[in-house]
mmCIF file of C-alpha atoms in Angstrom:
data_model
loop_
_atom_site.group_PDB
_atom_site.id
_atom_site.type_symbol
_atom_site.label_atom_id
_atom_site.label_comp_id
_atom_site.label_asym_id
_atom_site.label_seq_id
_atom_site.Cartn_x
_atom_site.Cartn_y
_atom_site.Cartn_z
ATOM 1 C CA UNK A 266 127.342 340.526 -46.789
ATOM 2 C CA UNK A 267 129.102 341.477 -43.315
ATOM 3 C CA UNK A 268 130.706 338.526 -41.471
ATOM 4 C CA UNK A 269 129.003 339.533 -38.054
ATOM 5 C CA UNK A 270 125.550 338.961 -40.151
ATOM 6 C CA UNK A 271 125.987 335.494 -41.218
ATOM 7 C CA UNK A 272 126.185 332.388 -38.752
ATOM 8 C CA UNK A 273 129.478 330.164 -40.345
ATOM 9 C CA UNK A 274 129.363 326.708 -38.497
ATOM 10 C CA UNK A 275 131.755 324.376 -39.217
ATOM 11 C CA UNK A 276 131.460 320.086 -38.890
ATOM 12 C CA UNK A 277 134.650 318.720 -38.160
ATOM 13 C CA UNK A 278 136.066 314.629 -38.000
ATOM 14 C CA UNK A 279 139.156 314.039 -36.763
ATOM 15 C CA UNK A 280 138.715 310.060 -36.849
ATOM 16 C CA UNK A 281 139.718 308.475 -34.094
ATOM 17 C CA UNK A 282 140.225 311.526 -31.968
ATOM 18 C CA UNK A 283 137.106 314.166 -31.848
ATOM 19 C CA UNK A 284 133.849 315.030 -33.207
ATOM 20 C CA UNK A 285 133.451 319.015 -33.699
ATOM 21 C CA UNK A 286 130.343 321.703 -33.697
ATOM 22 C CA UNK A 287 131.706 325.012 -34.185
ATOM 23 C CA UNK A 288 128.880 327.065 -34.986
ATOM 24 C CA UNK A 289 129.626 331.529 -34.517
ATOM 25 C CA UNK A 290 128.149 335.057 -35.445
ATOM 26 C CA UNK A 291 124.585 336.054 -35.517
ATOM 27 C CA UNK A 292 121.735 334.998 -38.616
ATOM 28 C CA UNK A 293 120.766 338.689 -38.550
ATOM 29 C CA UNK A 294 117.861 338.001 -40.538
ATOM 30 C CA UNK A 295 115.099 339.445 -37.968
ATOM 31 C CA UNK A 296 117.333 341.049 -34.536
ATOM 32 C CA UNK A 297 115.252 340.629 -31.574
ATOM 33 C CA UNK A 298 113.282 338.000 -32.923
ATOM 34 C CA UNK A 299 115.584 335.913 -35.347
ATOM 35 C CA UNK A 300 114.053 332.247 -36.406
ATOM 36 C CA UNK A 301 117.551 331.187 -37.882
ATOM 37 C CA UNK A 302 119.134 331.973 -35.192
ATOM 38 C CA UNK A 303 116.856 330.064 -33.163
ATOM 39 C CA UNK A 304 116.567 327.478 -34.902
ATOM 40 C CA UNK A 305 120.495 326.699 -35.495
ATOM 41 C CA UNK A 306 120.181 327.224 -31.499
ATOM 42 C CA UNK A 307 117.679 324.557 -31.361
ATOM 43 C CA UNK A 308 119.483 322.092 -33.111
ATOM 44 C CA UNK A 309 122.899 322.768 -31.048
ATOM 45 C CA UNK A 310 121.098 321.977 -27.438
ATOM 46 C CA UNK A 311 119.697 319.235 -29.230
ATOM 47 C CA UNK A 312 122.986 317.695 -30.047
ATOM 48 C CA UNK A 313 124.339 318.816 -26.871
ATOM 49 C CA UNK A 314 121.249 317.062 -24.755
ATOM 50 C CA UNK A 315 121.910 313.666 -27.411
ATOM 51 C CA UNK A 316 125.732 313.520 -26.788
ATOM 52 C CA UNK A 317 125.044 313.534 -23.149
ATOM 53 C CA UNK A 318 121.277 311.912 -22.532
ATOM 54 C CA UNK A 319 121.213 309.142 -25.358
ATOM 55 C CA UNK A 320 125.474 308.433 -25.712
ATOM 56 C CA UNK A 321 126.317 309.098 -21.702
ATOM 57 C CA UNK A 322 128.774 311.534 -23.195
ATOM 58 C CA UNK A 323 129.870 313.607 -20.424
ATOM 59 C CA UNK A 324 133.745 314.373 -21.524
ATOM 60 C CA UNK A 325 133.533 317.290 -23.785
ATOM 61 C CA UNK A 326 135.164 320.414 -24.407
ATOM 62 C CA UNK A 327 131.124 322.398 -24.719
ATOM 63 C CA UNK A 328 131.467 326.860 -24.575
ATOM 64 C CA UNK A 329 127.886 328.348 -25.654
ATOM 65 C CA UNK A 330 128.112 332.367 -25.522
ATOM 66 C CA UNK A 331 125.704 334.500 -27.596
ATOM 67 C CA UNK A 332 127.359 333.815 -30.875
ATOM 68 C CA UNK A 333 129.950 331.784 -29.952
ATOM 69 C CA UNK A 334 128.955 327.896 -29.642
ATOM 70 C CA UNK A 335 131.796 324.636 -29.122
ATOM 71 C CA UNK A 336 131.164 321.683 -28.747
ATOM 72 C CA UNK A 337 134.102 319.008 -29.003
ATOM 73 C CA UNK A 338 133.480 315.120 -28.257
ATOM 74 C CA UNK A 339 136.093 313.007 -28.173
ATOM 75 C CA UNK A 340 135.753 309.366 -29.455
ATOM 76 C CA UNK A 341 139.131 307.713 -29.392
ATOM 77 C CA UNK A 342 137.366 305.141 -26.100
ATOM 78 C CA UNK A 343 133.703 304.829 -27.432
ATOM 79 C CA UNK A 344 132.686 301.967 -27.789
ATOM 80 C CA UNK A 345 131.016 300.691 -31.043
ATOM 81 C CA UNK A 346 127.610 301.322 -30.537
ATOM 82 C CA UNK A 347 127.774 304.204 -29.189
ATOM 83 C CA UNK A 348 130.251 305.970 -31.252
ATOM 84 C CA UNK A 349 127.427 305.029 -33.700
ATOM 85 C CA UNK A 350 124.596 306.394 -31.893
ATOM 86 C CA UNK A 351 126.654 309.750 -31.982
ATOM 87 C CA UNK A 352 127.522 309.930 -35.071
ATOM 88 C CA UNK A 353 123.843 309.424 -36.263
ATOM 89 C CA UNK A 354 123.279 312.245 -33.948
ATOM 90 C CA UNK A 355 125.689 314.418 -35.503
ATOM 91 C CA UNK A 356 124.801 314.008 -39.190
ATOM 92 C CA UNK A 357 121.196 314.421 -38.403
ATOM 93 C CA UNK A 358 122.205 318.279 -36.406
ATOM 94 C CA UNK A 359 124.441 318.543 -39.406
ATOM 95 C CA UNK A 360 121.903 317.518 -42.484
ATOM 96 C CA UNK A 361 119.135 320.048 -40.197
ATOM 97 C CA UNK A 362 121.310 322.968 -40.312
ATOM 98 C CA UNK A 363 122.392 322.327 -44.110
ATOM 99 C CA UNK A 364 118.844 322.766 -44.499
ATOM 100 C CA UNK A 365 118.689 325.542 -42.912
ATOM 101 C CA UNK A 366 120.925 327.213 -44.702
ATOM 102 C CA UNK A 367 120.129 326.178 -48.196
ATOM 103 C CA UNK A 368 116.574 328.150 -47.213
ATOM 104 C CA UNK A 369 118.562 330.869 -45.648
ATOM 105 C CA UNK A 370 122.266 331.061 -48.036
ATOM 106 C CA UNK A 371 122.497 334.965 -47.593
ATOM 107 C CA UNK A 372 122.408 333.991 -43.156
ATOM 108 C CA UNK A 373 123.872 330.617 -42.755
ATOM 109 C CA UNK A 374 127.018 329.177 -44.111
ATOM 110 C CA UNK A 375 127.916 325.154 -43.080
ATOM 111 C CA UNK A 376 130.895 323.454 -44.023
ATOM 112 C CA UNK A 377 131.840 319.973 -42.624
ATOM 113 C CA UNK A 378 135.796 318.716 -42.794
ATOM 114 C CA UNK A 379 136.599 315.226 -43.068
ATOM 115 C CA UNK A 380 132.226 314.401 -43.799
ATOM 116 C CA UNK A 381 133.430 311.475 -46.612
ATOM 117 C CA UNK A 382 135.753 309.829 -43.517
ATOM 118 C CA UNK A 383 133.013 310.246 -41.374
ATOM 119 C CA UNK A 384 130.397 308.166 -43.695
ATOM 120 C CA UNK A 385 132.932 305.216 -43.356
#
């Protein structure tokens, strides 16, 4: 499959530094009416909104352009309760995208770097 016909999602956890969600590409499932891209976009926007509205995080690097999404959230100075909420939201969005990838393996690839450490 061509690289431009797949959404590649990476979730990264760097202990005591940041949580990153990076989504690149287009699913190519049904151009112009792509339910796969729409579902992933909805989850990405949910992550941004929940980090802001539930966790009060306004200090994040954020990029949202067609086929290129990035959310980089610094976690160093977060309180334990806020970090716990953020971690739950982050993992929930990851699980949602992972389930989409399982249903559409030709259109979505997802991986999580340091997932085992986030579960601690």
